[in-house]
């Protein structure tokens, strides 16, 4: 029981740390432009497809009013047995990114729980991607991913290159 509590405490700390911005970022890059850049880094447009408005409304609609999302882009693998997914949300302000982060964390918790049961039966190789799932906040942008470590690095680097304010 103590180990479970320690693991839960560690996950909570990681979540809170991920939701705390540390650098300066631009706030005018469209999430769809970032997503297209990322797809070019980790695959091709034939490998990924974007989620439609219905997906966003279904999974995020009830939280949308509190989260103040200006724009978002969510990308999925086209392969039915591949769990690769990432999303980029742009909040109205950096302060609003905290609420967006909480909304996305709730989605990611539900999604990874659902994917665990899927992967255990159909795609055990994807368990590492599910275990690697995470969230990062860059100013008013909130990024989540369910990817392997290599693609995670490529995704985060591609975003940082486009939105970090150069000093």
mmCIF file of C-alpha atoms in Angstrom:
data_model
loop_
_atom_site.group_PDB
_atom_site.id
_atom_site.type_symbol
_atom_site.label_atom_id
_atom_site.label_comp_id
_atom_site.label_asym_id
_atom_site.label_seq_id
_atom_site.Cartn_x
_atom_site.Cartn_y
_atom_site.Cartn_z
ATOM 1 C CA UNK A 1 0.000 0.000 0.000
ATOM 2 C CA UNK A 2 2.867 2.377 0.786
ATOM 3 C CA UNK A 3 4.381 1.754 -2.644
ATOM 4 C CA UNK A 4 1.103 2.544 -4.347
ATOM 5 C CA UNK A 5 0.819 5.788 -2.376
ATOM 6 C CA UNK A 6 4.406 6.710 -3.297
ATOM 7 C CA UNK A 7 3.744 6.037 -6.972
ATOM 8 C CA UNK A 8 0.550 8.116 -6.859
ATOM 9 C CA UNK A 9 2.362 10.930 -5.068
ATOM 10 C CA UNK A 10 5.159 10.836 -7.661
ATOM 11 C CA UNK A 11 2.610 10.987 -10.508
ATOM 12 C CA UNK A 12 0.875 13.933 -8.857
ATOM 13 C CA UNK A 13 4.197 15.763 -8.486
ATOM 14 C CA UNK A 14 5.066 15.100 -12.135
ATOM 15 C CA UNK A 15 1.669 16.375 -13.237
ATOM 16 C CA UNK A 16 2.014 19.559 -11.212
ATOM 17 C CA UNK A 17 5.542 20.133 -12.481
ATOM 18 C CA UNK A 18 4.418 19.583 -16.075
ATOM 19 C CA UNK A 19 1.690 22.207 -15.618
ATOM 20 C CA UNK A 20 4.084 24.936 -14.446
ATOM 21 C CA UNK A 21 5.552 27.111 -17.223
ATOM 22 C CA UNK A 22 9.276 27.999 -16.977
ATOM 23 C CA UNK A 23 10.296 29.829 -20.193
ATOM 24 C CA UNK A 24 9.010 32.526 -22.539
ATOM 25 C CA UNK A 25 7.031 31.456 -25.591
ATOM 26 C CA UNK A 26 5.210 33.035 -28.505
ATOM 27 C CA UNK A 27 1.443 32.666 -28.466
ATOM 28 C CA UNK A 28 0.496 33.147 -32.108
ATOM 29 C CA UNK A 29 1.394 29.819 -33.749
ATOM 30 C CA UNK A 30 -1.626 27.770 -34.778
ATOM 31 C CA UNK A 31 -1.791 24.291 -33.234
ATOM 32 C CA UNK A 32 -2.605 22.885 -36.683
ATOM 33 C CA UNK A 33 0.644 24.352 -38.054
ATOM 34 C CA UNK A 34 2.563 22.815 -35.146
ATOM 35 C CA UNK A 35 0.830 19.470 -35.715
ATOM 36 C CA UNK A 36 1.687 19.473 -39.421
ATOM 37 C CA UNK A 37 5.302 20.224 -38.530
ATOM 38 C CA UNK A 38 5.334 17.336 -36.080
ATOM 39 C CA UNK A 39 3.822 14.880 -38.535
ATOM 40 C CA UNK A 40 6.631 15.769 -40.945
ATOM 41 C CA UNK A 41 9.138 14.979 -38.155
ATOM 42 C CA UNK A 42 7.734 11.633 -36.999
ATOM 43 C CA UNK A 43 5.967 10.251 -40.053
ATOM 44 C CA UNK A 44 3.970 11.324 -43.049
ATOM 45 C CA UNK A 45 0.491 12.675 -43.577
ATOM 46 C CA UNK A 46 -0.424 9.132 -44.599
ATOM 47 C CA UNK A 47 0.563 7.923 -41.094
ATOM 48 C CA UNK A 48 -1.556 10.415 -39.120
ATOM 49 C CA UNK A 49 -5.003 11.929 -39.331
ATOM 50 C CA UNK A 50 -6.460 14.851 -37.444
ATOM 51 C CA UNK A 51 -9.384 14.508 -35.073
ATOM 52 C CA UNK A 52 -12.562 16.232 -36.119
ATOM 53 C CA UNK A 53 -14.686 18.684 -34.146
ATOM 54 C CA UNK A 54 -16.942 15.851 -32.953
ATOM 55 C CA UNK A 55 -13.995 14.157 -31.237
ATOM 56 C CA UNK A 56 -13.076 17.362 -29.458
ATOM 57 C CA UNK A 57 -16.663 18.027 -28.400
ATOM 58 C CA UNK A 58 -17.171 14.453 -27.193
ATOM 59 C CA UNK A 59 -14.003 14.220 -25.104
ATOM 60 C CA UNK A 60 -13.463 17.831 -24.059
ATOM 61 C CA UNK A 61 -16.822 19.577 -24.485
ATOM 62 C CA UNK A 62 -17.904 19.495 -20.844
ATOM 63 C CA UNK A 63 -14.625 21.101 -19.734
ATOM 64 C CA UNK A 64 -14.283 23.543 -22.607
ATOM 65 C CA UNK A 65 -15.945 26.533 -20.911
ATOM 66 C CA UNK A 66 -13.623 26.391 -17.912
ATOM 67 C CA UNK A 67 -10.500 25.690 -19.936
ATOM 68 C CA UNK A 68 -10.616 28.655 -22.355
ATOM 69 C CA UNK A 69 -9.169 26.800 -25.334
ATOM 70 C CA UNK A 70 -8.606 29.101 -28.308
ATOM 71 C CA UNK A 71 -7.577 26.400 -30.761
ATOM 72 C CA UNK A 72 -6.381 22.816 -30.815
ATOM 73 C CA UNK A 73 -5.088 20.072 -33.064
ATOM 74 C CA UNK A 74 -5.313 16.379 -32.190
ATOM 75 C CA UNK A 75 -3.578 13.774 -34.322
ATOM 76 C CA UNK A 76 -4.025 9.987 -34.348
ATOM 77 C CA UNK A 77 -2.245 7.173 -36.077
ATOM 78 C CA UNK A 78 -4.201 5.924 -39.082
ATOM 79 C CA UNK A 79 -3.306 2.327 -38.198
ATOM 80 C CA UNK A 80 -6.100 0.739 -36.157
ATOM 81 C CA UNK A 81 -3.657 -1.175 -33.983
ATOM 82 C CA UNK A 82 -1.322 1.751 -33.258
ATOM 83 C CA UNK A 83 -2.042 3.943 -30.224
ATOM 84 C CA UNK A 84 0.100 6.905 -31.359
ATOM 85 C CA UNK A 85 -1.672 10.139 -30.528
ATOM 86 C CA UNK A 86 -0.743 13.699 -29.679
ATOM 87 C CA UNK A 87 -2.591 16.944 -29.185
ATOM 88 C CA UNK A 88 -1.741 20.621 -28.989
ATOM 89 C CA UNK A 89 -4.044 23.072 -27.241
ATOM 90 C CA UNK A 90 -3.644 26.851 -27.202
ATOM 91 C CA UNK A 91 -5.194 28.630 -24.227
ATOM 92 C CA UNK A 92 -6.238 32.277 -24.183
ATOM 93 C CA UNK A 93 -3.435 33.150 -21.772
ATOM 94 C CA UNK A 94 -0.569 31.472 -19.960
ATOM 95 C CA UNK A 95 -2.650 31.580 -16.791
ATOM 96 C CA UNK A 96 -5.491 29.762 -18.589
ATOM 97 C CA UNK A 97 -3.058 27.021 -19.611
ATOM 98 C CA UNK A 98 -3.358 25.580 -16.083
ATOM 99 C CA UNK A 99 -7.074 24.874 -16.579
ATOM 100 C CA UNK A 100 -6.371 23.473 -20.042
ATOM 101 C CA UNK A 101 -3.650 21.273 -18.551
ATOM 102 C CA UNK A 102 -6.112 19.900 -15.985
ATOM 103 C CA UNK A 103 -8.671 19.204 -18.723
ATOM 104 C CA UNK A 104 -6.092 17.433 -20.866
ATOM 105 C CA UNK A 105 -4.778 15.458 -17.876
ATOM 106 C CA UNK A 106 -8.295 14.130 -17.193
ATOM 107 C CA UNK A 107 -8.580 13.100 -20.860
ATOM 108 C CA UNK A 108 -5.127 11.500 -20.853
ATOM 109 C CA UNK A 109 -5.913 9.540 -17.683
ATOM 110 C CA UNK A 110 -9.107 8.164 -19.242
ATOM 111 C CA UNK A 111 -7.507 7.526 -22.622
ATOM 112 C CA UNK A 112 -4.500 5.648 -21.234
ATOM 113 C CA UNK A 113 -6.766 3.526 -19.019
ATOM 114 C CA UNK A 114 -8.868 2.588 -22.065
ATOM 115 C CA UNK A 115 -5.801 1.957 -24.201
ATOM 116 C CA UNK A 116 -4.241 -0.328 -21.584
ATOM 117 C CA UNK A 117 -7.085 -2.816 -21.912
ATOM 118 C CA UNK A 118 -6.926 -2.579 -25.714
ATOM 119 C CA UNK A 119 -3.156 -2.978 -25.887
ATOM 120 C CA UNK A 120 -3.097 -5.893 -23.463
ATOM 121 C CA UNK A 121 -5.317 -7.893 -25.840
ATOM 122 C CA UNK A 122 -4.443 -6.620 -29.297
ATOM 123 C CA UNK A 123 -1.203 -4.676 -29.299
ATOM 124 C CA UNK A 124 1.093 -5.456 -26.363
ATOM 125 C CA UNK A 125 3.976 -3.613 -28.060
ATOM 126 C CA UNK A 126 2.083 -0.359 -27.483
ATOM 127 C CA UNK A 127 2.190 -0.667 -23.677
ATOM 128 C CA UNK A 128 5.511 1.229 -23.620
ATOM 129 C CA UNK A 129 3.881 4.126 -25.500
ATOM 130 C CA UNK A 130 1.007 4.179 -23.025
ATOM 131 C CA UNK A 131 3.427 4.114 -20.093
ATOM 132 C CA UNK A 132 5.340 6.999 -21.735
ATOM 133 C CA UNK A 133 2.231 9.201 -22.141
ATOM 134 C CA UNK A 134 2.617 12.713 -20.804
ATOM 135 C CA UNK A 135 1.779 16.393 -20.852
ATOM 136 C CA UNK A 136 3.976 19.448 -21.293
ATOM 137 C CA UNK A 137 3.090 23.127 -20.988
ATOM 138 C CA UNK A 138 4.845 25.811 -23.038
ATOM 139 C CA UNK A 139 3.379 29.203 -22.186
ATOM 140 C CA UNK A 140 -0.215 29.111 -23.398
ATOM 141 C CA UNK A 141 0.297 25.784 -25.229
ATOM 142 C CA UNK A 142 -0.525 22.435 -23.657
ATOM 143 C CA UNK A 143 0.801 19.358 -25.439
ATOM 144 C CA UNK A 144 -0.067 15.756 -24.678
ATOM 145 C CA UNK A 145 1.342 12.645 -26.264
ATOM 146 C CA UNK A 146 0.974 8.885 -26.322
ATOM 147 C CA UNK A 147 4.130 7.980 -28.218
ATOM 148 C CA UNK A 148 7.357 6.062 -27.837
ATOM 149 C CA UNK A 149 10.281 7.954 -26.319
ATOM 150 C CA UNK A 150 11.896 8.712 -29.697
ATOM 151 C CA UNK A 151 8.723 10.226 -31.174
ATOM 152 C CA UNK A 152 8.054 12.088 -27.911
ATOM 153 C CA UNK A 153 11.452 13.768 -28.194
ATOM 154 C CA UNK A 154 10.819 14.664 -31.846
ATOM 155 C CA UNK A 155 7.368 16.090 -31.018
ATOM 156 C CA UNK A 156 8.566 18.214 -28.121
ATOM 157 C CA UNK A 157 11.634 19.459 -30.007
ATOM 158 C CA UNK A 158 9.531 20.431 -33.031
ATOM 159 C CA UNK A 159 7.187 22.434 -30.804
ATOM 160 C CA UNK A 160 10.002 24.110 -28.884
ATOM 161 C CA UNK A 161 11.668 25.178 -32.148
ATOM 162 C CA UNK A 162 8.528 27.007 -33.243
ATOM 163 C CA UNK A 163 7.371 28.649 -30.019
ATOM 164 C CA UNK A 164 10.347 29.381 -27.762
ATOM 165 C CA UNK A 165 11.251 33.061 -27.738
ATOM 166 C CA UNK A 166 14.899 33.339 -28.685
ATOM 167 C CA UNK A 167 16.973 35.395 -26.282
#
